[in-house]
Amino acid sequence: MSKQMLSFTVNGVAREVAVEPDARLLDVLRDSLGLMGTKHGCGEGECGACTVLLDGRPVTSCITLAMDAEGRKVTTIEGLASEDGTLHPIQEAFVRGQAVQCGFCTPGMILSAKALLDRSPDPTDAEIRHALSGNLCRCTGYTGIVAAIKEAAAVMRGDKAFGPLPDYGSEVVGQPVERIGARERVQGKAVFTADLQRPGMLHAAILRSPLPRARIKAIDTAKAKKLKGVHAVLAGTDLPDKRWGLLLSDEVLLARDQVRYVGERVAVVAAETPDVARRAVSLIKVDYEPLPAVLDMEEALEPGAPQVHDRPEEYGLGYFNAPLDPPKGNSTTSMLITAGDVEAGFAEADVVVEEEYRTMPQHQGHIETHVALAQPEPGGRVTVYASTQVPFTIRHAVATYLDIPMSKVRAVAMETGGGFGNKVPIFVEPVAAALALACGRSVRLQYSRQDELVDSRPRAATIARVKTGAKRDGTLVARRLMFLVDNGAYCDCGPLTAGATVEAGRGPYRIPNVRLESHSVYTNKFNTGPFRAPGFPQVTFALESQMDALAAKLRMDPIELRRKNALRTGDTTFVGTTIRHDVFYRCLEAVVEKMAGDPATEHEGWGVGCGEWRTGGFPCGAVFKVNEDGTVALTIGSNDLTGSATSIAQVAAQELGIGLEGLSLVLGDTDAAPLAAPSAGSMVTFNMTNVVRKGARELVEKLKGLASEELDQPVEALEVADGRVFVRDDPETGIGFSELCAAQPIGVSVSHGRIPSTHAFCVNGVKVRVDPVTGEVTVLRATSAIDCGRAINPASVHGQASGGFVQAVGMALYEEIVQDADDGHVMTQGLTEYRMPTAKDVPSVETIIIEGDPSASEGHGAKGIGEPVHVPGVAAIANAIAAATGTRLYATPMTPERILRARGLDQR
Amino acid sequence: MEYLAPTALKEALAILRRPRGGPCVVAGGTDVLPRVATGKRRRPKQLVSIGRLPGLDKISLAAKGVLRIGARVTLAEVAASRQVARRLQGLIEAASSIGSEQIRNKATLVGNICSASSAADAIPPLLCADAVVEVAGSKGRRRVPIEELMAGPRKLSLKAGELVLAVRIPKPKGRIGSVYRRHGPRRAMDCATVIAAAQVTARKGQIVEARLAVGAVHAVPVRCPTGEAVLAGRAPDDDALAEAAEAVAAEVQPISDIRASAEHRRTIVRRIVPEVVLEAFTRAGGTR
């Protein structure tokens, strides 16, 4: 096909480009013109990350033919700031209003906002949400974005001006400091993995299993290898016979003898274009012998069920090295916690409720799909650039799968467009690395949205059977819980999902007699994995729904029931920490106060959900180096998806007595940094502020020690501020870091082992309206009270709470990866079918920060908050629906169909 | 895939005479391109853009009060049109609830009709309005009612070498009330689970004529003649509305898919028909 000439104006400049006739505008902007601010998120016009303005109107460039832009004007995010670099007011408002987290949806969002404000200078919240409803954001929950657009509108109308940027000096902890990198993100300058180009770079494609379980008799790759432009074709037997996994080393990179789910990776190709790679995949022939499969987690536990793995007890421990009993058949883990005498407890109960709750698989929905670029290096090394939460885990998995020492692998975390757990398991990067080493060229593997839904690591389906008993006055006396987690074909984080959850099986209440049990189960379906507080939203849906059901049976206000049994000051949490300053009760009361001011009317209802989470300690290191001019470089191995680096920098800068300007951060490079907390489990801020503050203190001591010699003063007499060491009683006498550094290089490398785990509560209050005719649910209000220890950056806490709640709205009302009952294949193949909340589906979230119970982290007692803010939302929505309709739902998502059926309105 | 953007109708029709499965007409491309990209539609040999054909970008009044909407008119333009608002409020509601701002800026009304999708939002109100499309072919022009244009799900009854130039909405006799209502879990970006449209003429407390259509229920959007017959000449009291709802629920043959079961679709139809009819009656100036 011959190329055609396209003449159009891009950001005010006339451009002429030769393009393939069927090229998408997105690809021409990115690949031909190098305008990388336009992002690829779904390829079907559903997510809005690729939004550009065509003659001033927003369009999705992934479904716009480049040739359709002939003679027209295109504006991309790169065209918004003035030539002198001054940001457009919308960009400035996004930065100041903390409307930016990962930054992947940001360029498209800002362009949609610009088109709106150009035609409607004073829009209402509803108009803004309508205009943004084609731009999905999975991090912010839209609250900050809507506020920022209102602010920008006021500035653009001339009603107000941006004030000077606040100067927090060196006392930055606890301040809403601007997110590091926000200015680059609003201009589309943040570099994500797919923005990297390498000479001679190849593209990978994957052949997937069409069957839920089958023996691979033969694979014929000859035809694929012969296709022009193909450089490598690999099947399972071309790789070392190695298994890997987060908790159990049970997964192969490419299927060897057997396939275990529809969508499992069977063979991979590297070719000169994505198109050639896909064509090559279609030329690979596989001879399968179908085997009986098991698709239902309860059936999988029955005697005689098909066994997903032949000898699972032989698998070794996984990456996290957590001590686990070996799997027994299809049961990968069993957990049992007992306390008191549960039978006696139920015998003394006046009221007992017993129910079963189910949740369906939910995708994390990060707008940037999985993507990795592997680059061969001299000496047989390979560098893997990736969209990830865990560079060190990548290095471990690549080294294991390819059977090479870790010294041969470097993993670099690029800017990452959301992860929410799905970028913790490793299944993309080693494929790219294997192909790159096989053909000696850089290889990019980029997941499509379909790949995401078919073979990533979504939230597991669960069944929770709960029975709770109480005295007539509401005192809880006994609980029995059986919790089943559908792992899918490999373990990944199933044991963790099933294990930690039962430890929290009492909920934030005193229950003396319990029997809490869980199993994670192998089935012949896609793998599941960690998703924002693995297991907790699922089990909390059951536990907190049952609290309301119990209250109803007791004819008691559900808030009263919670108050009566709540963990109070001095009580011990499931993590083992002791509650101070009554933080749980205060979270609850803060939400109740909001509810009281806004009573529900007809067809409306308020619901409450109470959640909690354990943030674990993780072995971490950090390296500080003083630069010759007295500024400081801090190198850490964690990377930043949410704004955590800003909090870490705040702690370091304050301790060192330098402003944030004097500190630079190097993130997520396994060659440069010591091991660090994964950006998962709410661990980064909690762990990294601890080790970083420790390091900063050591560095200050070192600087004081050197200054003490230079100044001939005792160390105790010295202070540090503004990049110099000086005598406390004589501040004129001092010496700059740069002078100290001139004599010898100064730095420290610090580390900590596992610091004691911490715990956080979060309470949601949600008001919904349920349409009496159709069963459609509208979320009218949402409040979130979060026990965060110390809010290092309050703006960041607000952003997390809003985003965490809106993700819960998705799980509660819309989202389900639908799998075929016969073979488990995924039927929701794109974002048209897999529906995530848009700006129009949710209200702004009101966040209440509750401090007073700091964690053991030396980093000012910060707690992990990313997970807890997501935990109670589904339960709160379920309770609100029950309050509005008088009917309880026992499965997610709570669709109009399920609501009408539960209410018995489906035949009327 | 070849991209062709003819600048004259004759040229376009000549291209479209190529064998079936070859050329595929695109206006905004918001339906065809994602379906090709995700493998839901075969790759056409030629993409034939109508973006440069003259005379298709207007909403205009033709003879006998017919409102003519050209094939290049976008949903955003339809949604913002006062002429359309005066004529067919339900079409405004349909056009403004399709997809997102980004989609409505590119997708065209005629494109939505020609998708012949079960869930094409604009079709039910147009069915109620007895709208026809204007088709050009080698033997000149002909007019085809939308019902006849749809040969089946995602299938048109057009012959090779034919192109839809516009949709024509006839002038109704007297004042009408036109309503469009969609059902689905989300409030934006949703492919509807059920669409219902009504067009009513009223005299004081009585329905003179009611037209009903549903979308996303059958394999293609359809009129509901049994329900319409129930309502003609009656006052829209609860009995009449319930009877009509039952009649429509009985006559539809809903599809079942991952969005909803057939039963749920039937339930929703039964439950929203009274609302939709009553709202159309009120808009028609009727008083209950």
JSON list of C-alpha atoms in Angstrom, two decimals, chain A residues 1 4 21-22 43-46 51 57-60 63-65 67-68 70 112 119 130-131 133-135 450 771-774 776 778 814 818 827-828 833 835-836 838 840-841 896-897 900 905-908, chain B residues 1-3 26-30 33-34 37-38 40 43 47 49 52 76 96 100-106 181-191 193 258-261 263-264 267-268 270-272 275:
[
{"chain": "A", "resi": 1, "resn": "MET", "atom": "CA", "xyz": [0.00, 0.00, 0.00]},
{"chain": "A", "resi": 4, "resn": "GLN", "atom": "CA", "xyz": [-0.42, 9.30, 0.93]},
{"chain": "A", "resi": 21, "resn": "PRO", "atom": "CA", "xyz": [-3.86, 5.50, 4.16]},
{"chain": "A", "resi": 22, "resn": "ASP", "atom": "CA", "xyz": [-5.34, 3.68, 7.15]},
{"chain": "A", "resi": 43, "resn": "GLY", "atom": "CA", "xyz": [-7.66, 1.85, 20.86]},
{"chain": "A", "resi": 44, "resn": "GLU", "atom": "CA", "xyz": [-11.44, 1.96, 20.68]},
{"chain": "A", "resi": 45, "resn": "GLY", "atom": "CA", "xyz": [-12.28, 5.56, 21.55]},
{"chain": "A", "resi": 46, "resn": "GLU", "atom": "CA", "xyz": [-13.52, 4.70, 25.02]},
{"chain": "A", "resi": 51, "resn": "THR", "atom": "CA", "xyz": [-7.94, 13.09, 22.99]},
{"chain": "A", "resi": 57, "resn": "ARG", "atom": "CA", "xyz": [-13.31, 20.16, 19.17]},
{"chain": "A", "resi": 58, "resn": "PRO", "atom": "CA", "xyz": [-12.17, 17.12, 21.14]},
{"chain": "A", "resi": 59, "resn": "VAL", "atom": "CA", "xyz": [-11.91, 13.82, 19.30]},
{"chain": "A", "resi": 60, "resn": "THR", "atom": "CA", "xyz": [-10.27, 10.52, 20.20]},
{"chain": "A", "resi": 63, "resn": "ILE", "atom": "CA", "xyz": [-10.29, 6.11, 16.10]},
{"chain": "A", "resi": 64, "resn": "THR", "atom": "CA", "xyz": [-9.64, 9.07, 13.84]},
{"chain": "A", "resi": 65, "resn": "LEU", "atom": "CA", "xyz": [-8.01, 8.38, 10.51]},
{"chain": "A", "resi": 67, "resn": "MET", "atom": "CA", "xyz": [-6.28, 11.39, 6.49]},
{"chain": "A", "resi": 68, "resn": "ASP", "atom": "CA", "xyz": [-9.46, 12.83, 7.99]},
{"chain": "A", "resi": 70, "resn": "GLU", "atom": "CA", "xyz": [-6.37, 16.80, 5.93]},
{"chain": "A", "resi": 112, "resn": "SER", "atom": "CA", "xyz": [-11.43, 18.16, 26.84]},
{"chain": "A", "resi": 119, "resn": "ARG", "atom": "CA", "xyz": [-17.27, 27.59, 24.53]},
{"chain": "A", "resi": 130, "resn": "HIS", "atom": "CA", "xyz": [-20.68, 15.83, 31.20]},
{"chain": "A", "resi": 131, "resn": "ALA", "atom": "CA", "xyz": [-17.85, 17.28, 29.12]},
{"chain": "A", "resi": 133, "resn": "SER", "atom": "CA", "xyz": [-17.33, 11.81, 30.55]},
{"chain": "A", "resi": 134, "resn": "GLY", "atom": "CA", "xyz": [-15.27, 10.56, 27.60]},
{"chain": "A", "resi": 135, "resn": "ASN", "atom": "CA", "xyz": [-12.02, 10.80, 29.59]},
{"chain": "A", "resi": 450, "resn": "GLN", "atom": "CA", "xyz": [-8.13, -6.89, 25.08]},
{"chain": "A", "resi": 771, "resn": "ASP", "atom": "CA", "xyz": [-34.67, 4.60, 40.45]},
{"chain": "A", "resi": 772, "resn": "PRO", "atom": "CA", "xyz": [-37.92, 2.90, 41.46]},
{"chain": "A", "resi": 773, "resn": "VAL", "atom": "CA", "xyz": [-38.76, 2.07, 37.86]},
{"chain": "A", "resi": 774, "resn": "THR", "atom": "CA", "xyz": [-35.47, 0.88, 36.38]},
{"chain": "A", "resi": 776, "resn": "GLU", "atom": "CA", "xyz": [-30.56, 2.43, 38.14]},
{"chain": "A", "resi": 778, "resn": "THR", "atom": "CA", "xyz": [-27.06, 7.15, 41.31]},
{"chain": "A", "resi": 814, "resn": "TYR", "atom": "CA", "xyz": [-20.66, -1.69, 36.95]},
{"chain": "A", "resi": 818, "resn": "VAL", "atom": "CA", "xyz": [-17.60, -11.78, 32.36]},
{"chain": "A", "resi": 827, "resn": "MET", "atom": "CA", "xyz": [-16.56, -12.08, 27.04]},
{"chain": "A", "resi": 828, "resn": "THR", "atom": "CA", "xyz": [-15.93, -8.48, 28.07]},
{"chain": "A", "resi": 833, "resn": "GLU", "atom": "CA", "xyz": [-18.30, -3.94, 27.59]},
{"chain": "A", "resi": 835, "resn": "ARG", "atom": "CA", "xyz": [-17.59, -0.32, 32.10]},
{"chain": "A", "resi": 836, "resn": "MET", "atom": "CA", "xyz": [-15.67, 1.88, 34.53]},
{"chain": "A", "resi": 838, "resn": "THR", "atom": "CA", "xyz": [-16.98, 8.16, 34.21]},
{"chain": "A", "resi": 840, "resn": "LYS", "atom": "CA", "xyz": [-20.67, 11.77, 35.22]},
{"chain": "A", "resi": 841, "resn": "ASP", "atom": "CA", "xyz": [-21.30, 8.67, 37.33]},
{"chain": "A", "resi": 896, "resn": "PRO", "atom": "CA", "xyz": [-30.25, -2.69, 37.72]},
{"chain": "A", "resi": 897, "resn": "GLU", "atom": "CA", "xyz": [-31.05, -6.24, 36.67]},
{"chain": "A", "resi": 900, "resn": "LEU", "atom": "CA", "xyz": [-35.00, -5.43, 40.21]},
{"chain": "A", "resi": 905, "resn": "LEU", "atom": "CA", "xyz": [-39.92, -6.35, 40.45]},
{"chain": "A", "resi": 906, "resn": "ASP", "atom": "CA", "xyz": [-38.63, -8.32, 37.51]},
{"chain": "A", "resi": 907, "resn": "GLN", "atom": "CA", "xyz": [-42.03, -9.79, 36.71]},
{"chain": "A", "resi": 908, "resn": "ARG", "atom": "CA", "xyz": [-43.96, -6.59, 37.23]},
{"chain": "B", "resi": 1, "resn": "MET", "atom": "CA", "xyz": [-6.73, -0.96, 3.52]},
{"chain": "B", "resi": 2, "resn": "GLU", "atom": "CA", "xyz": [-7.01, 1.87, 1.02]},
{"chain": "B", "resi": 3, "resn": "TYR", "atom": "CA", "xyz": [-8.34, 5.29, 1.98]},
{"chain": "B", "resi": 26, "resn": "VAL", "atom": "CA", "xyz": [-17.08, 6.04, 6.74]},
{"chain": "B", "resi": 27, "resn": "ALA", "atom": "CA", "xyz": [-18.19, 9.41, 7.95]},
{"chain": "B", "resi": 28, "resn": "GLY", "atom": "CA", "xyz": [-16.91, 9.87, 11.52]},
{"chain": "B", "resi": 29, "resn": "GLY", "atom": "CA", "xyz": [-15.54, 6.34, 11.62]},
{"chain": "B", "resi": 30, "resn": "THR", "atom": "CA", "xyz": [-16.40, 5.97, 15.31]},
{"chain": "B", "resi": 33, "resn": "LEU", "atom": "CA", "xyz": [-12.72, 1.87, 13.08]},
{"chain": "B", "resi": 34, "resn": "PRO", "atom": "CA", "xyz": [-12.89, 0.48, 16.64]},
{"chain": "B", "resi": 37, "resn": "ALA", "atom": "CA", "xyz": [-9.33, -2.54, 15.44]},
{"chain": "B", "resi": 38, "resn": "THR", "atom": "CA", "xyz": [-10.80, -5.03, 17.93]},
{"chain": "B", "resi": 40, "resn": "LYS", "atom": "CA", "xyz": [-15.28, -7.40, 15.58]},
{"chain": "B", "resi": 43, "resn": "ARG", "atom": "CA", "xyz": [-11.09, -5.22, 7.51]},
{"chain": "B", "resi": 47, "resn": "LEU", "atom": "CA", "xyz": [-12.38, 2.98, 3.42]},
{"chain": "B", "resi": 49, "resn": "SER", "atom": "CA", "xyz": [-14.69, 8.74, 3.41]},
{"chain": "B", "resi": 52, "resn": "ARG", "atom": "CA", "xyz": [-15.24, 15.70, 1.15]},
{"chain": "B", "resi": 76, "resn": "ALA", "atom": "CA", "xyz": [-23.02, 17.13, 18.26]},
{"chain": "B", "resi": 96, "resn": "SER", "atom": "CA", "xyz": [-26.78, 13.93, 23.14]},
{"chain": "B", "resi": 100, "resn": "SER", "atom": "CA", "xyz": [-18.89, 11.00, 24.72]},
{"chain": "B", "resi": 101, "resn": "GLU", "atom": "CA", "xyz": [-18.23, 14.52, 23.54]},
{"chain": "B", "resi": 102, "resn": "GLN", "atom": "CA", "xyz": [-15.32, 13.13, 21.52]},
{"chain": "B", "resi": 103, "resn": "ILE", "atom": "CA", "xyz": [-17.56, 10.60, 19.81]},
{"chain": "B", "resi": 104, "resn": "ARG", "atom": "CA", "xyz": [-20.41, 13.04, 19.16]},
{"chain": "B", "resi": 105, "resn": "ASN", "atom": "CA", "xyz": [-17.99, 15.47, 17.53]},
{"chain": "B", "resi": 106, "resn": "LYS", "atom": "CA", "xyz": [-17.16, 12.90, 14.85]},
{"chain": "B", "resi": 181, "resn": "ARG", "atom": "CA", "xyz": [-35.25, 7.23, 27.08]},
{"chain": "B", "resi": 182, "resn": "ARG", "atom": "CA", "xyz": [-32.28, 4.92, 27.56]},
{"chain": "B", "resi": 183, "resn": "HIS", "atom": "CA", "xyz": [-31.59, 2.40, 30.27]},
{"chain": "B", "resi": 184, "resn": "GLY", "atom": "CA", "xyz": [-28.15, 1.27, 31.36]},
{"chain": "B", "resi": 185, "resn": "PRO", "atom": "CA", "xyz": [-26.01, 1.24, 34.46]},
{"chain": "B", "resi": 186, "resn": "ARG", "atom": "CA", "xyz": [-23.78, 4.21, 33.63]},
{"chain": "B", "resi": 187, "resn": "ARG", "atom": "CA", "xyz": [-24.80, 7.76, 32.86]},
{"chain": "B", "resi": 188, "resn": "ALA", "atom": "CA", "xyz": [-22.31, 8.31, 30.07]},
{"chain": "B", "resi": 189, "resn": "MET", "atom": "CA", "xyz": [-20.33, 6.32, 27.49]},
{"chain": "B", "resi": 190, "resn": "ASP", "atom": "CA", "xyz": [-22.77, 3.47, 27.76]},
{"chain": "B", "resi": 191, "resn": "CYS", "atom": "CA", "xyz": [-24.06, 1.23, 25.07]},
{"chain": "B", "resi": 193, "resn": "THR", "atom": "CA", "xyz": [-29.33, -1.91, 27.57]},
{"chain": "B", "resi": 258, "resn": "ILE", "atom": "CA", "xyz": [-23.48, -9.79, 28.48]},
{"chain": "B", "resi": 259, "resn": "ARG", "atom": "CA", "xyz": [-25.19, -6.47, 29.16]},
{"chain": "B", "resi": 260, "resn": "ALA", "atom": "CA", "xyz": [-28.49, -8.01, 30.25]},
{"chain": "B", "resi": 261, "resn": "SER", "atom": "CA", "xyz": [-30.69, -11.04, 29.98]},
{"chain": "B", "resi": 263, "resn": "GLU", "atom": "CA", "xyz": [-35.92, -11.18, 30.73]},
{"chain": "B", "resi": 264, "resn": "HIS", "atom": "CA", "xyz": [-34.44, -8.00, 32.14]},
{"chain": "B", "resi": 267, "resn": "THR", "atom": "CA", "xyz": [-38.95, -6.11, 32.39]},
{"chain": "B", "resi": 268, "resn": "ILE", "atom": "CA", "xyz": [-37.46, -2.72, 31.62]},
{"chain": "B", "resi": 270, "resn": "ARG", "atom": "CA", "xyz": [-42.67, -3.07, 30.60]},
{"chain": "B", "resi": 271, "resn": "ARG", "atom": "CA", "xyz": [-41.61, -0.65, 33.30]},
{"chain": "B", "resi": 272, "resn": "ILE", "atom": "CA", "xyz": [-40.52, 2.32, 31.22]},
{"chain": "B", "resi": 275, "resn": "GLU", "atom": "CA", "xyz": [-43.20, 6.79, 31.72]}
]
